[in-house]
CSV table of C-alpha atoms in Angstrom, one decimal:
chain,number,residue,atom,x,y,z
M,1,MET,CA,-0.8,-0.1,-0.3
M,2,ARG,CA,0.9,3.5,-0.6
M,3,LEU,CA,0.9,5.5,3.4
M,4,LEU,CA,1.8,9.6,2.6
M,5,ILE,CA,2.7,11.3,5.6
M,6,PHE,CA,2.1,14.7,6.5
M,7,GLY,CA,4.1,16.7,9.0
M,8,ASN,CA,6.2,17.2,11.1
M,9,LEU,CA,8.8,13.8,11.2
M,10,GLY,CA,10.5,14.8,13.4
M,11,GLY,CA,10.2,11.5,16.9
M,12,GLN,CA,7.5,9.4,17.1
M,13,MET,CA,6.2,10.6,13.4
M,14,ALA,CA,9.3,9.3,12.4
M,15,SER,CA,8.9,5.9,14.3
M,16,ALA,CA,5.5,5.4,13.1
M,17,THR,CA,6.4,6.2,9.8
M,18,ARG,CA,9.7,3.6,9.7
M,19,MET,CA,6.9,-0.1,11.6
M,20,ALA,CA,5.1,1.5,9.1
M,21,MET,CA,7.7,0.6,6.1
M,22,GLU,CA,9.0,-2.5,8.5
M,23,ARG,CA,5.3,-4.3,7.0
M,24,GLY,CA,5.4,-3.2,3.6
M,25,ALA,CA,3.9,0.5,3.6
M,26,LYS,CA,5.3,2.7,1.0
M,27,VAL,CA,5.9,6.3,1.8
M,28,ILE,CA,5.4,9.8,0.8
M,29,HIS,CA,6.6,12.5,3.0
M,30,ALA,CA,4.6,15.7,2.7
M,31,ASP,CA,5.6,19.0,5.0
M,32,ASP,CA,2.9,20.8,4.1
M,33,GLN,CA,-1.1,21.0,2.2
M,34,ALA,CA,0.7,21.4,-1.5
M,35,THR,CA,3.3,19.3,-1.0
M,36,ALA,CA,0.8,16.6,0.0
M,37,LEU,CA,-1.7,17.6,-2.6
M,38,ASP,CA,0.3,17.2,-5.0
M,39,ALA,CA,0.5,13.9,-4.4
M,40,LEU,CA,-3.1,13.2,-3.7
M,41,ARG,CA,-2.7,14.4,-7.3
M,42,GLY,CA,-0.6,12.0,-8.6
M,43,GLY,CA,-1.0,9.3,-10.9
M,44,GLN,CA,-0.4,6.7,-8.2
M,45,ALA,CA,-3.1,6.1,-5.4
M,46,ILE,CA,-2.3,6.7,-1.6
M,47,ASP,CA,-3.9,4.0,0.2
M,48,LEU,CA,-4.2,6.5,3.7
M,49,VAL,CA,-3.2,9.6,4.9
M,50,MET,CA,-1.1,10.0,8.2
M,51,VAL,CA,-1.1,13.6,9.4
M,52,ASP,CA,0.4,15.4,12.4
M,53,VAL,CA,-2.3,16.5,14.7
M,54,ALA,CA,-0.5,19.9,14.8
M,55,GLU,CA,-1.4,20.3,10.8
M,56,ASN,CA,-4.7,22.6,10.2
M,57,ILE,CA,-6.9,18.6,9.3
M,58,LYS,CA,-10.1,20.0,8.5
M,59,THR,CA,-9.2,22.5,5.6
M,60,LEU,CA,-6.4,18.7,4.0
M,61,ILE,CA,-9.5,17.1,4.3
M,62,GLN,CA,-12.6,19.9,2.5
M,63,ALA,CA,-9.1,20.2,0.1
M,64,MET,CA,-9.6,16.8,-0.9
M,65,GLU,CA,-13.7,16.8,-1.5
M,66,ARG,CA,-13.0,19.8,-3.4
M,67,GLU,CA,-11.2,18.0,-5.9
M,68,HIS,CA,-13.1,14.4,-5.2
M,69,ILE,CA,-9.6,12.6,-3.8
M,70,SER,CA,-10.9,9.4,-2.0
M,71,ALA,CA,-8.6,8.3,0.5
M,72,PRO,CA,-9.4,7.4,5.1
M,73,VAL,CA,-7.9,10.5,6.9
M,74,ILE,CA,-5.7,9.3,10.0
M,75,ALA,CA,-4.2,11.5,12.8
M,76,CYS,CA,-1.2,11.3,14.9
M,77,GLY,CA,-0.5,13.1,18.1
M,78,VAL,CA,1.0,12.6,21.2
M,79,LYS,CA,-0.9,10.4,24.3
M,80,ASN,CA,-2.1,13.1,26.6
M,81,ASP,CA,-3.9,15.5,24.0
M,82,ALA,CA,-7.0,14.1,24.5
M,83,ASP,CA,-8.1,17.6,22.7
M,84,ALA,CA,-6.0,17.2,19.8
M,85,ALA,CA,-7.7,13.9,19.3
M,86,VAL,CA,-11.0,14.9,19.1
M,87,LYS,CA,-11.1,18.0,17.0
M,88,ALA,CA,-9.0,16.0,14.5
M,89,ILE,CA,-12.3,13.3,14.2
M,90,LYS,CA,-14.6,16.2,14.3
M,91,ASP,CA,-12.4,17.8,11.6
M,92,GLY,CA,-13.4,14.8,9.7
M,93,ALA,CA,-10.4,12.4,10.6
M,94,ARG,CA,-11.4,8.2,10.3
M,95,GLU,CA,-9.4,7.6,14.1
M,96,TYR,CA,-6.0,8.4,15.9
M,97,ILE,CA,-2.7,6.9,17.0
M,98,PRO,CA,-1.5,7.9,19.6
M,99,LEU,CA,1.7,8.5,19.8
M,100,PRO,CA,4.3,6.7,20.7
M,101,PRO,CA,2.9,4.4,18.6
M,102,ASP,CA,2.4,1.5,18.6
M,103,PRO,CA,3.3,-2.1,16.5
M,104,ALA,CA,0.1,-4.0,17.5
M,105,LEU,CA,-2.2,-0.6,16.4
M,106,ILE,CA,-0.1,-0.3,13.4
M,107,ALA,CA,-0.2,-3.2,11.6
M,108,ALA,CA,-4.1,-3.6,12.9
M,109,VAL,CA,-4.1,0.2,10.8
M,110,LEU,CA,-2.8,-0.9,7.8
M,111,ALA,CA,-4.4,-4.1,7.4
M,112,ALA,CA,-8.1,-1.9,8.5
M,113,VAL,CA,-7.5,0.3,5.5
M,114,THR,CA,-6.2,-2.3,2.6
M,115,THR,CA,-9.3,-4.2,3.3
M,116,GLU,CA,-12.6,-2.0,3.7
M,117,GLU,CA,-12.8,-1.3,0.3
M,118,LEU,CA,-12.6,-5.4,-1.1
M,119,ASP,CA,-14.9,-7.0,0.7
M,120,MET,CA,-16.9,-9.5,-1.9
M,121,VAL,CA,-20.4,-8.2,-3.0
M,122,SER,CA,-22.1,-11.9,-3.6
M,123,THR,CA,-25.2,-12.9,-2.2
M,124,ASP,CA,-25.9,-15.9,-5.0
M,125,PRO,CA,-25.4,-18.0,-3.8
M,126,ALA,CA,-23.1,-20.2,-6.8
M,127,MET,CA,-20.8,-16.6,-6.1
M,128,VAL,CA,-21.6,-16.7,-2.2
M,129,LYS,CA,-19.4,-20.8,-2.1
M,130,VAL,CA,-16.9,-19.7,-4.1
M,131,VAL,CA,-16.4,-16.4,-1.4
M,132,ARG,CA,-16.1,-19.5,1.0
M,133,LEU,CA,-13.4,-21.1,-0.6
M,134,ALA,CA,-11.4,-18.7,-0.8
M,135,GLU,CA,-11.8,-17.0,3.4
M,136,GLN,CA,-10.9,-20.4,3.6
M,137,ILE,CA,-7.8,-21.2,2.1
M,138,ALA,CA,-6.4,-17.7,2.2
M,139,PRO,CA,-4.4,-17.9,5.1
M,140,SER,CA,-2.5,-20.7,4.3
M,141,ASP,CA,0.8,-19.9,1.2
M,142,ALA,CA,-0.8,-22.9,-0.9
M,143,SER,CA,-0.6,-21.3,-4.7
M,144,ILE,CA,-4.5,-20.5,-5.9
M,145,MET,CA,-5.3,-20.7,-9.3
M,146,ILE,CA,-9.0,-18.5,-10.3
M,147,THR,CA,-10.2,-19.0,-13.2
M,148,GLY,CA,-13.6,-18.0,-15.4
M,149,GLU,CA,-14.2,-15.5,-18.1
M,150,SER,CA,-12.9,-11.7,-18.6
M,151,GLY,CA,-15.1,-9.6,-15.9
M,152,THR,CA,-16.4,-12.1,-13.9
M,153,GLY,CA,-13.4,-10.9,-11.4
M,154,LYS,CA,-10.8,-12.7,-11.3
M,155,GLU,CA,-8.2,-10.3,-10.1
M,156,VAL,CA,-10.8,-8.5,-7.4
M,157,MET,CA,-10.8,-11.8,-6.2
M,158,ALA,CA,-7.1,-12.7,-5.5
M,159,ARG,CA,-6.9,-8.6,-3.8
M,160,TYR,CA,-9.2,-9.8,-2.3
M,161,VAL,CA,-7.8,-13.5,-1.2
M,162,HIS,CA,-5.0,-11.4,-0.2
M,163,THR,CA,-5.8,-9.3,2.5
M,164,LYS,CA,-7.5,-12.7,4.6
M,165,SER,CA,-4.2,-13.6,4.2
M,166,ASN,CA,-1.7,-13.4,7.0
M,167,ARG,CA,0.2,-11.2,4.2
M,168,ALA,CA,-2.7,-8.9,3.9
M,169,ILE,CA,0.3,-5.8,5.2
M,170,MET,CA,2.8,-7.3,2.5
M,171,PRO,CA,3.0,-6.2,-0.9
M,172,PHE,CA,0.8,-7.6,-3.3
M,173,VAL,CA,1.7,-6.7,-7.0
M,174,SER,CA,0.5,-7.8,-10.0
M,175,VAL,CA,1.5,-8.3,-13.1
M,176,ASN,CA,-0.3,-8.9,-16.6
M,177,CYS,CA,1.7,-11.9,-19.3
M,178,ALA,CA,-0.6,-11.3,-22.1
M,179,ALA,CA,0.7,-7.3,-21.9
M,180,ILE,CA,4.4,-7.8,-21.8
M,181,PRO,CA,5.8,-8.9,-24.4
M,182,GLU,CA,7.6,-12.6,-23.8
M,183,ASN,CA,11.3,-10.6,-24.7
M,184,LEU,CA,10.9,-8.8,-21.4
M,185,LEU,CA,8.3,-10.6,-19.5
M,186,GLU,CA,12.1,-11.9,-18.1
M,187,SER,CA,13.1,-9.1,-16.4
M,188,GLU,CA,9.3,-8.0,-15.5
M,189,LEU,CA,9.2,-10.7,-13.6
M,190,PHE,CA,12.6,-11.9,-12.5
M,191,GLY,CA,14.6,-8.7,-12.9
M,192,HIS,CA,17.9,-8.2,-14.1
M,193,GLU,CA,22.0,-7.5,-13.1
M,194,LYS,CA,23.6,-4.2,-15.2
M,195,GLY,CA,25.4,-5.6,-18.5
M,196,ALA,CA,22.6,-8.0,-18.5
M,197,PHE,CA,21.3,-6.5,-21.9
M,198,THR,CA,22.2,-4.3,-24.7
M,199,GLY,CA,20.5,-1.1,-22.5
M,200,ALA,CA,20.5,-2.9,-19.1
M,201,LEU,CA,22.7,0.1,-17.8
M,202,ALA,CA,21.6,-1.1,-14.1
M,203,ARG,CA,19.9,-3.2,-11.9
M,204,ARG,CA,16.2,-3.4,-11.9
M,205,ILE,CA,14.6,-5.2,-9.2
M,206,GLY,CA,11.7,-7.5,-10.7
M,207,LYS,CA,8.4,-8.2,-9.4
M,208,PHE,CA,8.9,-10.9,-7.6
M,209,GLU,CA,11.3,-9.1,-4.8
M,210,GLU,CA,8.9,-7.0,-5.0
M,211,ALA,CA,6.4,-9.2,-4.5
M,212,SER,CA,8.4,-11.3,-1.2
M,213,GLY,CA,7.1,-11.5,2.1
M,214,GLY,CA,3.5,-11.0,-0.2
M,215,THR,CA,1.2,-11.5,-3.6
M,216,LEU,CA,1.8,-12.1,-6.7
M,217,LEU,CA,-0.3,-12.0,-9.0
M,218,LEU,CA,0.5,-13.1,-12.3
M,219,ASP,CA,-2.5,-12.4,-14.2
M,220,GLU,CA,-2.9,-14.8,-17.4
M,221,ILE,CA,-0.4,-17.0,-16.8
M,222,SER,CA,-1.7,-19.1,-20.0
M,223,GLU,CA,0.0,-16.2,-22.3
M,224,MET,CA,3.4,-17.1,-20.7
M,225,ASP,CA,6.3,-18.8,-22.4
M,226,VAL,CA,7.2,-22.3,-21.7
M,227,ARG,CA,11.0,-21.8,-21.6
M,228,LEU,CA,9.5,-19.1,-19.0
M,229,GLN,CA,7.5,-21.3,-17.7
M,230,ALA,CA,10.1,-23.9,-16.4
M,231,LYS,CA,12.5,-20.9,-15.4
M,232,LEU,CA,9.4,-20.0,-12.7
M,233,LEU,CA,8.9,-23.9,-12.3
M,234,ARG,CA,11.3,-23.9,-10.8
M,235,ALA,CA,11.1,-19.6,-8.9
M,236,LEU,CA,7.7,-21.5,-7.1
M,237,GLN,CA,9.2,-25.6,-5.5
M,238,GLU,CA,12.7,-24.1,-4.4
M,239,ARG,CA,11.9,-20.2,-3.6
M,240,VAL,CA,14.6,-18.8,-4.6
M,241,ILE,CA,14.5,-16.9,-8.7
M,242,ASP,CA,17.5,-15.9,-10.8
M,243,ARG,CA,18.2,-12.5,-11.8
M,244,VAL,CA,18.4,-12.2,-15.6
M,245,GLY,CA,22.5,-11.8,-15.9
M,246,GLY,CA,22.8,-13.2,-12.0
M,247,SER,CA,25.4,-15.4,-10.8
M,248,LYS,CA,23.9,-16.6,-7.9
M,249,PRO,CA,20.2,-17.2,-6.9
M,250,VAL,CA,17.8,-14.6,-4.5
M,251,PRO,CA,15.7,-16.1,-1.8
M,252,VAL,CA,11.9,-15.0,-2.1
M,253,ASP,CA,9.1,-16.0,0.5
M,254,LEU,CA,5.3,-15.3,-1.4
M,255,ARG,CA,2.3,-16.2,-2.9
M,256,ILE,CA,1.8,-16.6,-6.1
M,257,ILE,CA,-1.8,-16.4,-7.5
M,258,ALA,CA,-2.4,-17.3,-10.9
M,259,THR,CA,-5.3,-16.0,-13.4
M,260,SER,CA,-6.6,-17.6,-16.7
M,261,ASN,CA,-9.5,-17.2,-18.9
M,262,ARG,CA,-8.8,-20.5,-20.7
M,263,ASN,CA,-9.2,-24.6,-19.9
M,264,LEU,CA,-5.6,-25.1,-18.7
M,265,ALA,CA,-6.1,-28.6,-19.5
M,266,ASP,CA,-6.7,-27.9,-22.7
M,267,ALA,CA,-3.4,-25.6,-23.4
M,268,VAL,CA,-0.7,-28.4,-21.5
M,269,LYS,CA,-2.5,-31.2,-24.7
M,270,GLU,CA,-2.1,-28.9,-27.0
M,271,GLY,CA,1.8,-28.1,-25.9
M,272,THR,CA,1.7,-25.0,-24.9
M,273,PHE,CA,1.3,-24.8,-20.3
M,274,ARG,CA,3.9,-27.2,-18.4
M,275,GLU,CA,1.4,-30.0,-16.7
M,276,ASP,CA,4.0,-29.6,-13.5
M,277,LEU,CA,3.9,-26.1,-13.5
M,278,LEU,CA,0.2,-26.0,-13.3
M,279,PHE,CA,-0.4,-28.8,-11.3
M,280,ARG,CA,1.9,-27.3,-8.7
M,281,LEU,CA,-0.1,-24.0,-9.5
M,282,ASN,CA,-3.4,-25.5,-9.2
M,283,VAL,CA,-3.7,-26.1,-5.9
M,284,VAL,CA,-6.8,-24.8,-5.1
M,285,ASN,CA,-9.0,-23.9,-7.8
M,286,LEU,CA,-10.9,-20.6,-7.5
M,287,ALA,CA,-13.1,-21.0,-10.5
M,288,LEU,CA,-15.7,-17.6,-10.9
M,289,PRO,CA,-18.9,-17.3,-12.4
M,290,ALA,CA,-20.5,-15.3,-15.1
M,291,LEU,CA,-22.8,-13.1,-13.7
M,292,ARG,CA,-25.0,-14.6,-15.5
M,293,ASP,CA,-24.9,-17.1,-13.7
M,294,ARG,CA,-25.7,-16.1,-10.6
M,295,PRO,CA,-28.5,-13.4,-11.1
M,296,ALA,CA,-29.9,-12.9,-8.3
M,297,ASP,CA,-26.0,-11.0,-7.4
M,298,ILE,CA,-26.6,-8.2,-10.7
M,299,LEU,CA,-28.8,-5.7,-8.4
M,300,ALA,CA,-27.1,-6.0,-5.3
M,301,LEU,CA,-23.7,-4.9,-7.8
M,302,SER,CA,-26.1,-2.5,-8.7
M,303,ASP,CA,-26.6,-0.7,-6.0
M,304,HIS,CA,-22.6,-1.3,-4.7
M,305,PHE,CA,-22.0,0.5,-8.2
M,306,ALA,CA,-24.1,3.0,-8.4
M,307,LYS,CA,-22.8,3.8,-4.2
M,308,LYS,CA,-19.2,3.9,-4.7
M,309,TYR,CA,-19.5,6.0,-8.4
M,310,ALA,CA,-21.9,8.3,-6.0
M,311,LYS,CA,-18.8,9.4,-3.7
M,312,ALA,CA,-16.5,9.1,-6.6
M,313,ASN,CA,-17.6,12.1,-8.6
M,314,GLY,CA,-19.4,13.9,-5.8
M,315,PHE,CA,-22.9,13.2,-7.1
M,316,PRO,CA,-25.0,12.4,-5.1
M,317,LEU,CA,-26.7,8.9,-4.0
M,318,ARG,CA,-30.1,8.5,-6.0
M,319,PRO,CA,-31.6,4.9,-6.0
M,320,ILE,CA,-31.5,2.8,-8.9
M,321,SER,CA,-36.1,2.8,-10.2
M,322,GLU,CA,-37.1,-0.6,-9.7
M,323,PRO,CA,-37.6,-0.1,-14.3
M,324,ALA,CA,-33.5,0.2,-14.5
M,325,ARG,CA,-33.4,-2.4,-11.8
M,326,THR,CA,-36.0,-4.7,-14.2
M,327,ARG,CA,-33.7,-3.7,-17.6
M,328,LEU,CA,-30.3,-4.5,-15.6
M,329,MET,CA,-31.6,-8.4,-14.9
M,330,SER,CA,-33.5,-8.9,-17.8
M,331,ALA,CA,-30.5,-8.3,-20.3
M,332,HIS,CA,-26.9,-11.3,-21.1
M,333,TRP,CA,-24.1,-9.2,-19.7
M,334,GLN,CA,-21.8,-10.8,-22.4
M,335,GLY,CA,-19.0,-8.8,-20.4
M,336,ASN,CA,-19.8,-10.0,-16.5
M,337,VAL,CA,-19.1,-7.3,-14.1
M,338,ARG,CA,-16.4,-5.8,-16.1
M,339,GLU,CA,-20.2,-4.9,-18.4
M,340,LEU,CA,-22.1,-4.0,-15.2
M,341,GLU,CA,-19.8,-2.4,-13.4
M,342,ASN,CA,-19.1,0.0,-16.3
M,343,THR,CA,-22.7,0.3,-17.5
M,344,ILE,CA,-23.8,1.3,-14.0
M,345,HIS,CA,-20.9,3.9,-13.6
M,346,ARG,CA,-22.2,6.0,-17.3
M,347,ALA,CA,-25.6,6.0,-15.6
M,348,VAL,CA,-24.5,7.9,-12.7
M,349,LEU,CA,-22.9,10.6,-14.7
M,350,LEU,CA,-26.0,10.3,-17.1
M,351,ALA,CA,-29.6,10.4,-14.7
M,352,SER,CA,-30.4,13.8,-13.8
M,353,GLY,CA,-33.7,12.8,-12.1
M,354,PRO,CA,-33.8,11.3,-8.4
M,355,GLU,CA,-33.9,7.7,-8.9
M,356,ILE,CA,-31.3,6.6,-11.4
M,357,GLY,CA,-34.0,5.8,-14.3
M,358,PRO,CA,-34.4,3.7,-17.5
M,359,GLU,CA,-33.6,6.5,-19.8
M,360,ALA,CA,-29.5,6.5,-17.9
M,361,LEU,CA,-28.7,3.1,-18.8
M,362,ILE,CA,-27.3,3.4,-22.2
M,363,THR,CA,-24.9,1.5,-24.5
M,364,PRO,CA,-21.1,3.4,-24.6
M,365,ASP,CA,-21.3,4.8,-28.0
M,366,GLY,CA,-25.3,5.3,-26.6
M,367,ALA,CA,-27.6,3.1,-28.5
M,368,ASP,CA,-30.9,1.6,-26.8
M,369,PHE,CA,-29.7,-0.5,-23.6
M,370,ALA,CA,-32.3,-2.5,-23.8
M,371,ALA,CA,-31.0,-4.4,-27.5
M,372,GLN,CA,-28.7,-5.2,-24.7
M,373,ALA,CA,-31.1,-6.9,-23.2
M,374,ALA,CA,-31.7,-11.0,-23.2
M,375,PRO,CA,-33.1,-12.4,-27.3
M,376,SER,CA,-36.7,-13.4,-27.5
M,377,SER,CA,-37.9,-16.7,-28.2
M,378,SER,CA,-38.6,-14.8,-31.5
M,379,ALA,CA,-35.1,-13.5,-32.1
M,380,VAL,CA,-33.5,-16.7,-31.3
M,381,GLN,CA,-35.6,-18.6,-34.0
M,382,LYS,CA,-34.6,-15.8,-36.7
M,383,ALA,CA,-31.3,-16.2,-35.1
M,384,ALA,CA,-30.9,-20.2,-36.4
M,385,MET,CA,-32.7,-19.5,-39.7
M,386,THR,CA,-29.6,-17.1,-40.2
M,387,ALA,CA,-27.2,-19.6,-39.0
M,388,GLU,CA,-28.9,-22.1,-40.8
M,389,ALA,CA,-28.4,-20.3,-44.3
M,390,VAL,CA,-24.0,-19.4,-42.8
M,391,THR,CA,-23.7,-22.9,-42.0
M,392,ARG,CA,-24.5,-23.6,-46.1
M,393,ALA,CA,-22.9,-20.8,-46.9
M,394,LEU,CA,-19.5,-22.4,-45.9
M,395,VAL,CA,-20.3,-26.1,-47.5
M,396,GLY,CA,-17.4,-25.7,-50.0
M,397,ARG,CA,-15.0,-23.8,-48.7
M,398,THR,CA,-12.1,-25.0,-46.1
M,399,VAL,CA,-10.9,-24.8,-42.7
M,400,ALA,CA,-8.5,-23.1,-43.1
M,401,GLU,CA,-10.5,-20.9,-45.2
M,402,VAL,CA,-12.8,-20.3,-42.9
M,403,GLU,CA,-11.0,-19.7,-40.3
M,404,GLN,CA,-8.6,-16.5,-41.5
M,405,GLU,CA,-11.0,-14.9,-43.1
M,406,LEU,CA,-13.6,-16.1,-38.6
M,407,ILE,CA,-9.9,-14.6,-37.2
M,408,LEU,CA,-9.5,-11.3,-39.7
M,409,ASP,CA,-13.4,-10.8,-39.0
M,410,THR,CA,-13.3,-10.2,-35.1
M,411,LEU,CA,-9.8,-8.9,-35.2
M,412,ASP,CA,-11.4,-5.9,-38.0
M,413,HIS,CA,-14.3,-6.1,-34.9
M,414,CYS,CA,-11.7,-5.3,-32.8
M,415,LEU,CA,-10.0,-2.6,-34.7
M,416,GLY,CA,-6.8,-4.9,-34.3
M,417,ASN,CA,-6.9,-5.0,-30.7
M,418,ARG,CA,-5.6,-8.1,-30.9
M,419,THR,CA,-5.2,-9.3,-27.2
M,420,HIS,CA,-9.6,-8.8,-27.2
M,421,ALA,CA,-10.1,-10.5,-30.1
M,422,ALA,CA,-7.5,-12.9,-28.4
M,423,ASN,CA,-10.6,-13.6,-25.5
M,424,ILE,CA,-13.5,-13.5,-28.4
M,425,LEU,CA,-12.5,-16.2,-30.5
M,426,GLY,CA,-10.6,-18.3,-27.4
M,427,ILE,CA,-7.1,-18.4,-28.4
M,428,SER,CA,-4.2,-17.7,-26.9
M,429,ILE,CA,-2.2,-14.0,-28.4
M,430,ARG,CA,0.0,-16.3,-29.6
M,431,THR,CA,-1.8,-18.5,-31.2
M,432,LEU,CA,-3.4,-15.2,-33.1
M,433,ARG,CA,0.2,-13.5,-33.6
M,434,ASN,CA,1.6,-16.9,-35.7
M,435,LYS,CA,-1.7,-17.0,-37.6
M,436,LEU,CA,-2.0,-13.0,-38.6
M,437,ASN,CA,1.9,-13.6,-39.7
M,438,ASP,CA,1.2,-16.0,-41.9
M,439,TYR,CA,-1.8,-14.0,-42.8
M,440,ALA,CA,0.8,-11.4,-43.4
M,441,SER,CA,3.3,-13.4,-45.1
M,442,GLN,CA,0.6,-14.3,-48.2
M,443,GLY,CA,0.1,-10.7,-48.4
M,444,VAL,CA,-3.4,-11.1,-47.0
M,445,SER,CA,-4.4,-7.8,-45.4
M,446,VAL,CA,-4.1,-7.4,-41.4
M,447,PRO,CA,-6.0,-4.5,-39.0
M,448,GLN,CA,-3.1,-2.5,-37.3
M,449,PRO,CA,-4.4,-1.7,-34.0
M,450,GLY,CA,-7.2,1.1,-33.7
M,451,GLN,CA,-7.7,0.0,-37.3
M,452,ALA,CA,-10.2,-1.6,-39.3
M,453,ARG,CA,-9.2,-3.9,-42.7
M,454,VAL,CA,-8.3,-2.4,-46.2
M,455,MET,CA,-10.0,-4.8,-48.6
M,456,GLN,CA,-8.3,-5.9,-51.4
M,457,ALA,CA,-9.7,-6.2,-54.7
M,458,GLY,CA,-11.4,-10.4,-56.0
């Protein structure tokens, strides 16, 4: 977590800071309110603000509210300064920590801040079952595999497990294995020594060392190269890593959580994922159900997001009207919880009356949200007839020809976004890249990111 200290770092305040750092917090110090606000406006979110009671806590909190900056403020002061403690709470501080600081109290405050925003919203039995399993195994150090469709909340679940673990106040570090090129992922994970390769001008600490003591999330691990999987397996088995270009192993102590939206058993059969690594990672599997398979959570999540984004944008909390709730329940939610969250976020911004009505439920491009509702029986019948016509049109064509057209049309639909296209097609991004390289070598037009395909004349 990231901690902002505002005030004099001399003496007992410095002791509180040191205790927080020993428990994994990254600390930023501000001598005055202007510097504190600059830090709070920065690109990296501040999880907690600790303020000396000698500072003007009220004006700081008022400035944060004006700029819609949301971070809990904790006041710190000497034990016998009861009046200052009462005033700090009245001025908006969340808690008061007496100085000199008690290590257990500092640890409790840090743990409370890391968990308060991560309570899982789950009322549907299908999701409640998964959450209970997560809470049961969280205190252990067992590796966990979290699976589910895109948008089901795999990273949120990973963070939840971390906050319920014995490592909660230590670092939580996430690496998206699909977003980092293969030739850079090894250095990202394990770090490198100065001169290890061209451009390695200094030693770099990798994510394994950064997460030591805490939890490392390997997001979309199915996209990791097989060669790198072997090095990861050694790190898991022996609890040591080798920096790129390093001459001696570096010990690490962390918990691994991995996620995938693919069936890794199939990846093992295809030879793109190591079976021994899967066994090592998949000690416990948390399979997150799609939102359409946990319908009792739709309205609970909608209310949660409405409250969250009203607070984040400084808007009054508006209840979701009954017609809007009916429409939310009728949607298919192909994008799962992520799609629902974005829909409610837009609705909070667009609602104008005392309630969030159905008119505020629109798609990102402004279209009527009703079009996203589950199809009627007549629509299903029409779709079936269309599908039959499409099937007939495919007769006489090779599988390779049909596959190429499907891949390129999907990529065109995603405006060249390979990650989105691979998710829709149900293949790894590596497989998609290889096929696109083959098509390009044959002179076929391949959409680039942000572009539509240039159709070639026949």
